[in-house]
PDB file of C-alpha atoms in Angstrom:
ATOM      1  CA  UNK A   1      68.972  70.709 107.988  1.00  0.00           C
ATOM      2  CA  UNK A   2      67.587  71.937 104.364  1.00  0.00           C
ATOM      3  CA  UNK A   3      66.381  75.790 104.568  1.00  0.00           C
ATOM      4  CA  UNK A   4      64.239  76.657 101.300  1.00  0.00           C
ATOM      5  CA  UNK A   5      63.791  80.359 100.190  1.00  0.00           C
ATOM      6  CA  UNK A   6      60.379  79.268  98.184  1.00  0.00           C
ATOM      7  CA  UNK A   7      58.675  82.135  96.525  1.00  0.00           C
ATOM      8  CA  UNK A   8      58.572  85.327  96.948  1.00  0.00           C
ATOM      9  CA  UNK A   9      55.753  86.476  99.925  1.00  0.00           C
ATOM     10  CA  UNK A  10      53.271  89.451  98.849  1.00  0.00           C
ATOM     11  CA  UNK A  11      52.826  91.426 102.046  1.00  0.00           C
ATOM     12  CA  UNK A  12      55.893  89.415 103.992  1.00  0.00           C
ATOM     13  CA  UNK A  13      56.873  92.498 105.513  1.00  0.00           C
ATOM     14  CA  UNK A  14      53.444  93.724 106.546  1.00  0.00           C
ATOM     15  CA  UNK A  15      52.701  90.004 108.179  1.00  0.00           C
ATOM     16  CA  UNK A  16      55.560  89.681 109.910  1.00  0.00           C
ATOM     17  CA  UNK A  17      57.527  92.609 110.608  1.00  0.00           C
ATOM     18  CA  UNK A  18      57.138  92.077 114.262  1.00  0.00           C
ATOM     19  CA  UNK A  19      58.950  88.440 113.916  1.00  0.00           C
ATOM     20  CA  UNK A  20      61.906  90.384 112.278  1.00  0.00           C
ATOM     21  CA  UNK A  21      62.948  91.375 116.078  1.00  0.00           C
ATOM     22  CA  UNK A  22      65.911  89.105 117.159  1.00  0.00           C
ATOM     23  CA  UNK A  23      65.773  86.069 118.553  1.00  0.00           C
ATOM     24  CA  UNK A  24      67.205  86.687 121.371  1.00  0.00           C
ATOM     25  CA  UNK A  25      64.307  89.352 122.163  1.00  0.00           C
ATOM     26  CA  UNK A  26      62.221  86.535 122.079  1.00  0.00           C
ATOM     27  CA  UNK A  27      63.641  83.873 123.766  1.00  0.00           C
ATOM     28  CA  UNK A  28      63.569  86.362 126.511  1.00  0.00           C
ATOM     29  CA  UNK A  29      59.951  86.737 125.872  1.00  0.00           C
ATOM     30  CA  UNK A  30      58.804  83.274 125.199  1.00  0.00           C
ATOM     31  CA  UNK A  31      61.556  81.349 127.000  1.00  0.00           C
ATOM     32  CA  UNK A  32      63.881  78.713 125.317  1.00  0.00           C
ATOM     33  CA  UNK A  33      60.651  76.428 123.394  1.00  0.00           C
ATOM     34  CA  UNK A  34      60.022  79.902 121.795  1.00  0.00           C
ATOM     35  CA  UNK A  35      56.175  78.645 121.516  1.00  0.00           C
ATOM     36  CA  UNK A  36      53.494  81.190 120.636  1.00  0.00           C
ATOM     37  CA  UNK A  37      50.787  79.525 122.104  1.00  0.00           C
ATOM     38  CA  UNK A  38      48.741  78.709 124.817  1.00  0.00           C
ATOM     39  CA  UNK A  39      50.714  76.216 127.685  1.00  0.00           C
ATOM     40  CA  UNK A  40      49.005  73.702 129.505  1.00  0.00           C
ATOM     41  CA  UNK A  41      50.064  74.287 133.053  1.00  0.00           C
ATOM     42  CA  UNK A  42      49.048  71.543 135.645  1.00  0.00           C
ATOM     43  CA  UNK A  43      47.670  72.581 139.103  1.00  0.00           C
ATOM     44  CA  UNK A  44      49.836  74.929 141.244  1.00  0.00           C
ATOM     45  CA  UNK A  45      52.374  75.014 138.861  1.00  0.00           C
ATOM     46  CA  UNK A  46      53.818  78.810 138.418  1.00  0.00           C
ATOM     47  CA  UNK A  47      53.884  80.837 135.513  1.00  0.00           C
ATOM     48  CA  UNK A  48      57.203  81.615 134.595  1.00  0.00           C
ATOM     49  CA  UNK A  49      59.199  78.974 136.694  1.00  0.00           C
ATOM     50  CA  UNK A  50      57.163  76.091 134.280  1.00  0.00           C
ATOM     51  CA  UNK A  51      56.211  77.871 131.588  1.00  0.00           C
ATOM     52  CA  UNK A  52      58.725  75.695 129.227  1.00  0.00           C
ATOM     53  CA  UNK A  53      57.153  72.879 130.411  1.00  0.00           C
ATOM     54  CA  UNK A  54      53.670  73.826 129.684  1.00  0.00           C
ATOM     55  CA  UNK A  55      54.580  74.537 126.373  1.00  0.00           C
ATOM     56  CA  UNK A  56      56.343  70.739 125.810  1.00  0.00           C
ATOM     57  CA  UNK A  57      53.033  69.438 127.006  1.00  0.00           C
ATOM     58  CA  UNK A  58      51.040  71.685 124.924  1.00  0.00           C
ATOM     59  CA  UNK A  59      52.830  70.160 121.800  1.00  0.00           C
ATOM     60  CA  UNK A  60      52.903  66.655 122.647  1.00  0.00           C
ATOM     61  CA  UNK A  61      49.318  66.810 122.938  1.00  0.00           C
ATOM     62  CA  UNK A  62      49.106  68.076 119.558  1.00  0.00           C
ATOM     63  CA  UNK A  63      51.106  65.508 118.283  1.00  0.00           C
ATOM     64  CA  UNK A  64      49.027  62.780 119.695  1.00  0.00           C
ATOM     65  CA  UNK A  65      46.008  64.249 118.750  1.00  0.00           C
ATOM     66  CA  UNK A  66      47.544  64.363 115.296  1.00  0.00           C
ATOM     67  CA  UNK A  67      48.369  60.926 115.479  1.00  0.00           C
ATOM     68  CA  UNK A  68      52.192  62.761 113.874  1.00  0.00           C
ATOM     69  CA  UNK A  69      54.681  60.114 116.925  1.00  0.00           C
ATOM     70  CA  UNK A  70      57.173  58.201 114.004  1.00  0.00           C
ATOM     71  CA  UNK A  71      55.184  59.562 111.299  1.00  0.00           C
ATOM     72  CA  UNK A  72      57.582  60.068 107.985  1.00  0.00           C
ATOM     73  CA  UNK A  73      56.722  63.209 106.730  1.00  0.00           C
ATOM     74  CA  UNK A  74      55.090  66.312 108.925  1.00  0.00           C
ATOM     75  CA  UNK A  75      54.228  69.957 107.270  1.00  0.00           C
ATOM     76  CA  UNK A  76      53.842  73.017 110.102  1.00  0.00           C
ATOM     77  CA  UNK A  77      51.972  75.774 108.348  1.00  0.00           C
ATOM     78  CA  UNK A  78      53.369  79.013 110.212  1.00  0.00           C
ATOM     79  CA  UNK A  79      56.054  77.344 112.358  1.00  0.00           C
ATOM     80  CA  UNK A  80      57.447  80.231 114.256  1.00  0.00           C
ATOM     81  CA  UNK A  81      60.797  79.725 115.438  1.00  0.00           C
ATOM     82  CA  UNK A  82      60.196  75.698 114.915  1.00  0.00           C
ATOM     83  CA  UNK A  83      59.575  74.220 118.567  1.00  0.00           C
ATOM     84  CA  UNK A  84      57.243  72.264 117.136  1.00  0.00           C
ATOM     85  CA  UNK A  85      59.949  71.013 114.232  1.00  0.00           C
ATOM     86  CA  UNK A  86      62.223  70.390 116.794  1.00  0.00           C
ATOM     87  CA  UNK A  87      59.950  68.066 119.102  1.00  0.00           C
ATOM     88  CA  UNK A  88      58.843  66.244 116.541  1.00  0.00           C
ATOM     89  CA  UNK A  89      62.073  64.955 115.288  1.00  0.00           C
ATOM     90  CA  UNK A  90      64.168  64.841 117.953  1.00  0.00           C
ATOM     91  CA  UNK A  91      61.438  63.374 120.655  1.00  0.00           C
ATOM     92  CA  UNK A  92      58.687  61.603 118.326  1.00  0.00           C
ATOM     93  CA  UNK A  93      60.842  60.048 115.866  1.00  0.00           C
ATOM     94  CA  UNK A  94      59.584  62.228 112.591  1.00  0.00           C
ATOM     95  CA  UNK A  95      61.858  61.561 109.720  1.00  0.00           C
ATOM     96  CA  UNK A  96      61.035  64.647 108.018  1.00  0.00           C
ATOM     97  CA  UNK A  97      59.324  67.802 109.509  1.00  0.00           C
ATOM     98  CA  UNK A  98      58.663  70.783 107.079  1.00  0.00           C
ATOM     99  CA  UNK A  99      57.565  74.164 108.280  1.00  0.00           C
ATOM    100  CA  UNK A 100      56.304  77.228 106.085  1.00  0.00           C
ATOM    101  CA  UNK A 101      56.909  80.669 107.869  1.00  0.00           C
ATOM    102  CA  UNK A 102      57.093  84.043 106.697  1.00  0.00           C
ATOM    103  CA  UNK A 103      60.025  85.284 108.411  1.00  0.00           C
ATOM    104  CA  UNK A 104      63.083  85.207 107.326  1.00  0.00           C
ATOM    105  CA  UNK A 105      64.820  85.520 110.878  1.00  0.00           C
ATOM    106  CA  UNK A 106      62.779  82.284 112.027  1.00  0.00           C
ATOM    107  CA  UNK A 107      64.449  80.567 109.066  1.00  0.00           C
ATOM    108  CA  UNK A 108      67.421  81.454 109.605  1.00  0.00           C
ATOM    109  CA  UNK A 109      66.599  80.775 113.589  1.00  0.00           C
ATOM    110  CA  UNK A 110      65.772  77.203 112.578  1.00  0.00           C
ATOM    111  CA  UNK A 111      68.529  76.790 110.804  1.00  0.00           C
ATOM    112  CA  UNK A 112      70.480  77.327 113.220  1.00  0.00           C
ATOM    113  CA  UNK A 113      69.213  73.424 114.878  1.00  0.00           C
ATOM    114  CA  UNK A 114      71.632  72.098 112.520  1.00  0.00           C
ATOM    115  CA  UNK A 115      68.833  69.039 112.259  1.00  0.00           C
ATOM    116  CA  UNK A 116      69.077  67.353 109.117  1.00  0.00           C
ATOM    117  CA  UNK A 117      65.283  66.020 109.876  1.00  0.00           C
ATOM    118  CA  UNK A 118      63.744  69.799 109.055  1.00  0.00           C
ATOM    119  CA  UNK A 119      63.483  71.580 106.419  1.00  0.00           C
ATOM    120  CA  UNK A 120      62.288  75.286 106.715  1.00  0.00           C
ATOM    121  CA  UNK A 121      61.175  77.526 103.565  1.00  0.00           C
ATOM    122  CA  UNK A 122      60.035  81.094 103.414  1.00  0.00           C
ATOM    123  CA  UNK A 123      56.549  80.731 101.786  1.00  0.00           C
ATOM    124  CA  UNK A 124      53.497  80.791 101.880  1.00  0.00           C
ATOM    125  CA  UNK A 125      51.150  77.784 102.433  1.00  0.00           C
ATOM    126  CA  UNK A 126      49.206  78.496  98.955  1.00  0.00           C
ATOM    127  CA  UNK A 127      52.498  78.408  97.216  1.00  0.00           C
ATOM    128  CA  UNK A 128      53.645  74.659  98.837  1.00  0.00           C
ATOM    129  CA  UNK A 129      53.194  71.662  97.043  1.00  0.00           C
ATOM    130  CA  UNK A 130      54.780  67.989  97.261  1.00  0.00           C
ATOM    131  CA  UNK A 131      54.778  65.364  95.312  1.00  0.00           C
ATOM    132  CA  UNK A 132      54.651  62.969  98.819  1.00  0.00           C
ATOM    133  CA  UNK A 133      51.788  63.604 100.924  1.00  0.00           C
ATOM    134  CA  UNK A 134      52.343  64.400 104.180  1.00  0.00           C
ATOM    135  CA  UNK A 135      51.098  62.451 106.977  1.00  0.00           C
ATOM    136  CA  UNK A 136      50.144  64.513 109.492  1.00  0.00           C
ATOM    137  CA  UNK A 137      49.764  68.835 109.393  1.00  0.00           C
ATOM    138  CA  UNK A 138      49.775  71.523 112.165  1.00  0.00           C
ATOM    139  CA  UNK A 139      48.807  75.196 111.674  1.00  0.00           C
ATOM    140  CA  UNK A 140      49.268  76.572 115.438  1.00  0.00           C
ATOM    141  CA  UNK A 141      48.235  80.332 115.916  1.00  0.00           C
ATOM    142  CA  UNK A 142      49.811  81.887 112.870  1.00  0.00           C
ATOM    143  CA  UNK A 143      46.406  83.556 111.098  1.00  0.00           C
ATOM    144  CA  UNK A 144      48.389  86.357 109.365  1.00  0.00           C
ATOM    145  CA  UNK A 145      50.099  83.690 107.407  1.00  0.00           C
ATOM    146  CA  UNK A 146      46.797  81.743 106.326  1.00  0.00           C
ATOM    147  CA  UNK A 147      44.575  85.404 105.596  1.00  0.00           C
ATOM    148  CA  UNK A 148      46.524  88.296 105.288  1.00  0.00           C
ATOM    149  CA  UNK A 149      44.956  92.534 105.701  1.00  0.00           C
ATOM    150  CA  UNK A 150      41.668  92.799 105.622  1.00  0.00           C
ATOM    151  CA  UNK A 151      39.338  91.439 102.637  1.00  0.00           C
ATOM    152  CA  UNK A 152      36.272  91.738 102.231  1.00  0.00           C
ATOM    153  CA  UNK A 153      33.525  88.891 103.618  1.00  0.00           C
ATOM    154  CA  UNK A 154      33.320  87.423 100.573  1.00  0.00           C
ATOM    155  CA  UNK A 155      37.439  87.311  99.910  1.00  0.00           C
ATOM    156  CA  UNK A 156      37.693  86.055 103.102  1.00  0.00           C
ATOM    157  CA  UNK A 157      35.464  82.939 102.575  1.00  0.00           C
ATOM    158  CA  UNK A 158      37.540  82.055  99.347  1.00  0.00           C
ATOM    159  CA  UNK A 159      41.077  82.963 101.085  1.00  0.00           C
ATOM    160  CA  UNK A 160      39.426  80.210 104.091  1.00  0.00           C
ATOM    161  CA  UNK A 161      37.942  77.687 101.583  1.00  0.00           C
ATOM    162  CA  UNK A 162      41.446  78.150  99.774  1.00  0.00           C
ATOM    163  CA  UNK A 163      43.374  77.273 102.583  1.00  0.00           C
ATOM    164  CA  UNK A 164      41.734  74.079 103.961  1.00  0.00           C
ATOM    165  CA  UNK A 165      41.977  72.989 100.463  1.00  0.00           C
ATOM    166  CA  UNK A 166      45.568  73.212  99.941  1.00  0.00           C
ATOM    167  CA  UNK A 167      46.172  71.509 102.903  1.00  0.00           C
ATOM    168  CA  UNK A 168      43.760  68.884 102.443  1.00  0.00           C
ATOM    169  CA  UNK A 169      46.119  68.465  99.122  1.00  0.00           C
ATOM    170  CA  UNK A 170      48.727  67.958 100.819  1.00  0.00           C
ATOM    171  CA  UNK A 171      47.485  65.472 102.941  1.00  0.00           C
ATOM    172  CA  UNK A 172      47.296  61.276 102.593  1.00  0.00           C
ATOM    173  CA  UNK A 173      43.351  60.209 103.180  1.00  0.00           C
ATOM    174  CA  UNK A 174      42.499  59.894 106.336  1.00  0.00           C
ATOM    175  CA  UNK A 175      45.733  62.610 107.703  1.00  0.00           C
ATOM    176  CA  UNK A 176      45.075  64.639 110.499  1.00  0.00           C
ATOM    177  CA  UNK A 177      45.217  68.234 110.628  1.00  0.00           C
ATOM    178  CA  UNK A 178      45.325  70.061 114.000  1.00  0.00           C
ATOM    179  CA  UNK A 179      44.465  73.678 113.904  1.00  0.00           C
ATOM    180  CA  UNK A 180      45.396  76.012 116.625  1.00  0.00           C
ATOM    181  CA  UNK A 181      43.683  79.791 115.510  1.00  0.00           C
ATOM    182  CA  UNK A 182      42.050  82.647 117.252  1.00  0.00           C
ATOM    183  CA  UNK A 183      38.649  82.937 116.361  1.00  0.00           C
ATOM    184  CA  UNK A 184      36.203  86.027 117.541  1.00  0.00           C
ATOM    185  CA  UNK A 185      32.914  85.229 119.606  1.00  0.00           C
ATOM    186  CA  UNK A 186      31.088  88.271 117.594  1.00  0.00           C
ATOM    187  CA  UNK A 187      30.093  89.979 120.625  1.00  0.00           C
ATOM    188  CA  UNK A 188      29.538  93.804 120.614  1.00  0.00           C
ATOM    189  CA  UNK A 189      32.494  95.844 120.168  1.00  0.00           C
ATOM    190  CA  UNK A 190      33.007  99.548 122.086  1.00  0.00           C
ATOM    191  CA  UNK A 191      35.413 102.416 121.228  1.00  0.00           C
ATOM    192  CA  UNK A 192      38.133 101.110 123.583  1.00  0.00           C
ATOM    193  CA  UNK A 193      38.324  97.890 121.635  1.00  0.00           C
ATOM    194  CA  UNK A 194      37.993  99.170 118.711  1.00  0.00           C
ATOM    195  CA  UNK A 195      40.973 101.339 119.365  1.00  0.00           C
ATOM    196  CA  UNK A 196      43.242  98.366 120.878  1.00  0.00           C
ATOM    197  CA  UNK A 197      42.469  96.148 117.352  1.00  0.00           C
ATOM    198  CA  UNK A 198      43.151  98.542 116.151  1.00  0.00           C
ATOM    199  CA  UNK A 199      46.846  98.833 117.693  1.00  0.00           C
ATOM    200  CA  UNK A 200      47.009  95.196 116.670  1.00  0.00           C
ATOM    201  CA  UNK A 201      46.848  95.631 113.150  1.00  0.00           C
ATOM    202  CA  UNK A 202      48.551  98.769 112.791  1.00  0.00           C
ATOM    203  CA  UNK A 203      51.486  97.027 114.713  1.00  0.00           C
ATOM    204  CA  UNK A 204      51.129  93.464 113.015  1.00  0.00           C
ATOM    205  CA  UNK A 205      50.968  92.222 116.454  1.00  0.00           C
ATOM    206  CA  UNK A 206      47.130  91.024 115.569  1.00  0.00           C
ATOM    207  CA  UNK A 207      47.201  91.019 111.372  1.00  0.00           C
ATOM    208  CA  UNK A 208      44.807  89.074 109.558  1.00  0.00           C
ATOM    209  CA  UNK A 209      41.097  88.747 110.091  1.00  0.00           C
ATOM    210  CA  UNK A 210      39.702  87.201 112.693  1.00  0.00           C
ATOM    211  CA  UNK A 211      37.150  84.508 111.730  1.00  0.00           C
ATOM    212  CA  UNK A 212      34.679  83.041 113.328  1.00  0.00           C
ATOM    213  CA  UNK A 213      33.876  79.666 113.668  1.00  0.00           C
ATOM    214  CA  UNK A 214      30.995  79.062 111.170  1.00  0.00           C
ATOM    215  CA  UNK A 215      33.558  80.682 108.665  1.00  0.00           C
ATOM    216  CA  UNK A 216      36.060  77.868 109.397  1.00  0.00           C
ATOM    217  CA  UNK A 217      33.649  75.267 109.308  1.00  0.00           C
ATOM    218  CA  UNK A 218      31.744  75.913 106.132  1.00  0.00           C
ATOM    219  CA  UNK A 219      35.518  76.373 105.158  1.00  0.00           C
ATOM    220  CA  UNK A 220      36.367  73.326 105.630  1.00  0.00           C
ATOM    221  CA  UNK A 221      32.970  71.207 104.927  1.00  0.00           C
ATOM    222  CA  UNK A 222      33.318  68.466 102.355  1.00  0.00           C
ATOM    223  CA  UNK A 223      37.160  68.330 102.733  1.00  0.00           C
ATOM    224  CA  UNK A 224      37.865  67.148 106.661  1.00  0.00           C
ATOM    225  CA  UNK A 225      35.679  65.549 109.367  1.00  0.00           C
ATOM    226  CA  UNK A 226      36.095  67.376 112.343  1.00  0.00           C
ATOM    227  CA  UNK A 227      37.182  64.943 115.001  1.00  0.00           C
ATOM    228  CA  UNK A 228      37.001  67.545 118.254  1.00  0.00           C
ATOM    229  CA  UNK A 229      37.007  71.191 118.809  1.00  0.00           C
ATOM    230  CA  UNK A 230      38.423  72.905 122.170  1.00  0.00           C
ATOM    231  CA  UNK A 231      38.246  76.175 123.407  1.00  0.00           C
ATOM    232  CA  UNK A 232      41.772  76.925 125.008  1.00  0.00           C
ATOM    233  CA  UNK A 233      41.121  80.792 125.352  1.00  0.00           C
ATOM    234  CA  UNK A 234      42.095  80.442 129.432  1.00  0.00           C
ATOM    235  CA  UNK A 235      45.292  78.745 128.580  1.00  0.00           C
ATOM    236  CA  UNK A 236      46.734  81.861 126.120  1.00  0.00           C
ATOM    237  CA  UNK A 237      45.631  84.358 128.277  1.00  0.00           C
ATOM    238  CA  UNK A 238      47.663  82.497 130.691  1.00  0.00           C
ATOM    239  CA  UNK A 239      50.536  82.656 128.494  1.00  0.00           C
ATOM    240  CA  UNK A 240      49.988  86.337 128.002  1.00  0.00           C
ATOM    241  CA  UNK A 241      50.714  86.686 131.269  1.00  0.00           C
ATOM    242  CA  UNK A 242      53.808  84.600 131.518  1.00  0.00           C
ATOM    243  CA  UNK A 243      55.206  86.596 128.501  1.00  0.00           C
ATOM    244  CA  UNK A 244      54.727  89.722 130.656  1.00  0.00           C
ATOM    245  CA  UNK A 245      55.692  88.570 133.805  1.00  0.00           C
ATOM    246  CA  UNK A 246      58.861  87.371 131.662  1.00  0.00           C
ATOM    247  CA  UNK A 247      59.393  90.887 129.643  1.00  0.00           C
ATOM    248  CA  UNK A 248      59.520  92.523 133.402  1.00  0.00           C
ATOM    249  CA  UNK A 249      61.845  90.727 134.880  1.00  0.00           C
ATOM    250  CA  UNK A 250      64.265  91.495 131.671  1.00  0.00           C
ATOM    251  CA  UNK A 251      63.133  94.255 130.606  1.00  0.00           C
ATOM    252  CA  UNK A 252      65.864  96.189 131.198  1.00  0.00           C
ATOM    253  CA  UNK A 253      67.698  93.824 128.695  1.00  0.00           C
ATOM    254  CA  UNK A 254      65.132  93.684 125.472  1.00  0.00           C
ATOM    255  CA  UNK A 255      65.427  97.162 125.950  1.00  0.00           C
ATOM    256  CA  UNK A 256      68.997  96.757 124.540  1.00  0.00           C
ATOM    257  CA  UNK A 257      68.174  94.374 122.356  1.00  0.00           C
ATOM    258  CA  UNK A 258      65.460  95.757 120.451  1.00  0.00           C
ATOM    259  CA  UNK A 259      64.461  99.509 121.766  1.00  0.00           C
ATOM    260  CA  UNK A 260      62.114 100.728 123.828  1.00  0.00           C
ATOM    261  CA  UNK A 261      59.352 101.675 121.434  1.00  0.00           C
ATOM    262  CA  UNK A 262      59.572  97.469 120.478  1.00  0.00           C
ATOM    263  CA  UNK A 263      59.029  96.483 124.354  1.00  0.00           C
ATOM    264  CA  UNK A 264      57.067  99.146 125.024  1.00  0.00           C
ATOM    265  CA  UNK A 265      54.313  97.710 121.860  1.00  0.00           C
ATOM    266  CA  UNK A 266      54.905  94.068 123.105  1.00  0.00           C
ATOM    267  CA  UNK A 267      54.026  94.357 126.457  1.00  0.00           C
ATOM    268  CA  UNK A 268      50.714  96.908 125.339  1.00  0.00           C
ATOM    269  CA  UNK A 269      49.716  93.884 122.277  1.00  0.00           C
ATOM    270  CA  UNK A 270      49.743  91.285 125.512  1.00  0.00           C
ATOM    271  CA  UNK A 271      47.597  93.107 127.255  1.00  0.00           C
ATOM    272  CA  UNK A 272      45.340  93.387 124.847  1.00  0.00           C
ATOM    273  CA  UNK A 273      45.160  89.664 123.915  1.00  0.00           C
ATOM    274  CA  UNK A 274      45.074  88.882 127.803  1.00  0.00           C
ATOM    275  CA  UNK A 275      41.981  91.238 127.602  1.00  0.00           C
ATOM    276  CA  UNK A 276      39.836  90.010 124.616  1.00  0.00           C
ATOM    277  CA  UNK A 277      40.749  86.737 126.057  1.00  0.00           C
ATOM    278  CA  UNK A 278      39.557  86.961 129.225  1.00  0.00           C
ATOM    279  CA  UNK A 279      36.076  88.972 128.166  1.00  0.00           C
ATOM    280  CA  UNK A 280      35.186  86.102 125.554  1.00  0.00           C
ATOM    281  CA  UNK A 281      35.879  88.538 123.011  1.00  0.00           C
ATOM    282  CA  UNK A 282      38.149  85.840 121.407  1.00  0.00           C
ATOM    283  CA  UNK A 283      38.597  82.653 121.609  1.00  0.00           C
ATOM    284  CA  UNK A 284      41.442  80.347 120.849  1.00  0.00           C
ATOM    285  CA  UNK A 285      40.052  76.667 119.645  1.00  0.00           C
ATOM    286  CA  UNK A 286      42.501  73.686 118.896  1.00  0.00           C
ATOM    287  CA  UNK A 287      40.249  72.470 116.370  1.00  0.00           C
ATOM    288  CA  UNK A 288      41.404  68.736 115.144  1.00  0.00           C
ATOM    289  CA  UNK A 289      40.679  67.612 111.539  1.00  0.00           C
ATOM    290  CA  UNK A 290      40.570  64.314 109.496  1.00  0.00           C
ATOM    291  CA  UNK A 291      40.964  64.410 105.707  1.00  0.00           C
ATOM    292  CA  UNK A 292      38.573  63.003 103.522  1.00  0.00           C
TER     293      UNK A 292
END
């Protein structure tokens, strides 16, 4: 296991405060993958009693849509707390997984694998380079990490355009890139949801901007091929729910772990995302690239 400090982050703090929580918080929340993301549960399978498994399946899908199984060298752009490190190595024979993350308590988390197949840095994808392409690239729900606060339209394009551009760098010809993001439908927004995006942002539950689709695709034009685009919107709001259904059961206990006013903004952001989610008001696509 190698763990990298990189560079310095502008605006670590206000991107990922939230992840600065302990662990242990959120393997209570998430359950032992500690995924982010949306599972994919099969029929009549329950929330919380398979929610582990949803989340395996989730990322082995990704890796085969990636084309990543025995691959030699994988980069995770945002990598959490490194489930998707972890699979990769220890179940689809990667030789070397990298993941970029902006908290320092997922690094340290990660570390914690003791795999000598990962290596984790704190830093930023536009600060990453190699000098061995990778073969294969993930980026799954972490938009705070790719654009930051609030820019303006035109920022936001070039922060975009930036993005898929540095990782098309990084990439061997022909690499695929699988892109897990929530996007917003553009649909008309009332005071109540203003007020709840709001919360998000204020809380860095929900920092970044949101894009929306066309963004990402004129971002991207000219430097992948799209190969398919999903819209998995059902499947996080499901997870929403698991996470909640989780934080009650043990509530009691993250209460003692990380304070009331902690759970209490948790279990308010999930409800929120279960709520845009479910009214179309975002959407989460798994969006899978090829590399030019």
């Amino acid at each position: 296991m190698t763990t990298v400090p990189g560079r310095s982050v502008p605006g670590l703090d206000a991107i990922g405060h939230h992840h600065e929580e302990s662990a242990a918080f959120h393997r209570l929340l998430l359950g032992p993958t500690m995924a982010y993301s949306g599972g994919y549960w099969e029929d009549g399978e329950g929330l919380t009693e398979t929610l582990d498994e949803a989340q395996e399946r989730k990322l082995d899908r990704f890796v085969e849509l990636a084309g990543a199984a025995g691959a030699r060298r994988v980069l995770d752009v945002g990598c959490g707390w490194g489930a998707m490190l972890n699979r990769l190595t220890v179940v689809h024979g990667v030789e070397q997984a990298v993941g970029l993350t902006l908290s320092h308590a997922q690094e340290q988390f990660i570390t914690g694998f003791g795999n000598p197949r990962i290596s984790a840095r704190v830093e930023s994808w536009e600060h990453h380079t190699t000098r061995d392409p990778y073969d294969a690239a993930f980026c799954v729900n972490a938009p705070g990490g790719v654009v930051p606060g609030a820019p303006s339209s035109y920022e936001l394009a070039g922060r975009h355009r930036a993005f898929f551009g540095t990782v098309g760098a990084l990439l061997r010809p022909g690499a695929r890139f699988v892109l897990h993001t929530v996007t917003a439908s553009g649909r008309p927004v009332g005071e109540q949801r203003l007020a709840d995006l709001a919360f998000l942002r204020r809380t860095g539950l929900g920092d970044g901007s949101v894009p929306r689709l066309y963004e990402l695709a004129r971002a991207a034009d000219g430097l992948f091929d799209v190969v398919e685009i999903v819209d998995e919107r059902d499947a996080l709001a499901r997870s929403c729910r698991a996470w909640l259904e989780r934080l009650a059961q043990c509530r009691d206990m993250a209460v003692v772990l990380s304070g009331e006013e902690a759970v209490a903004r948790v279990e308010r952001g999930l409800r929120v995302f279960v709520s845009t989610l479910e009214d179309a008001y975002f959407s989460n696509l798994r969006i899978t690239l090829a590399r030019r």
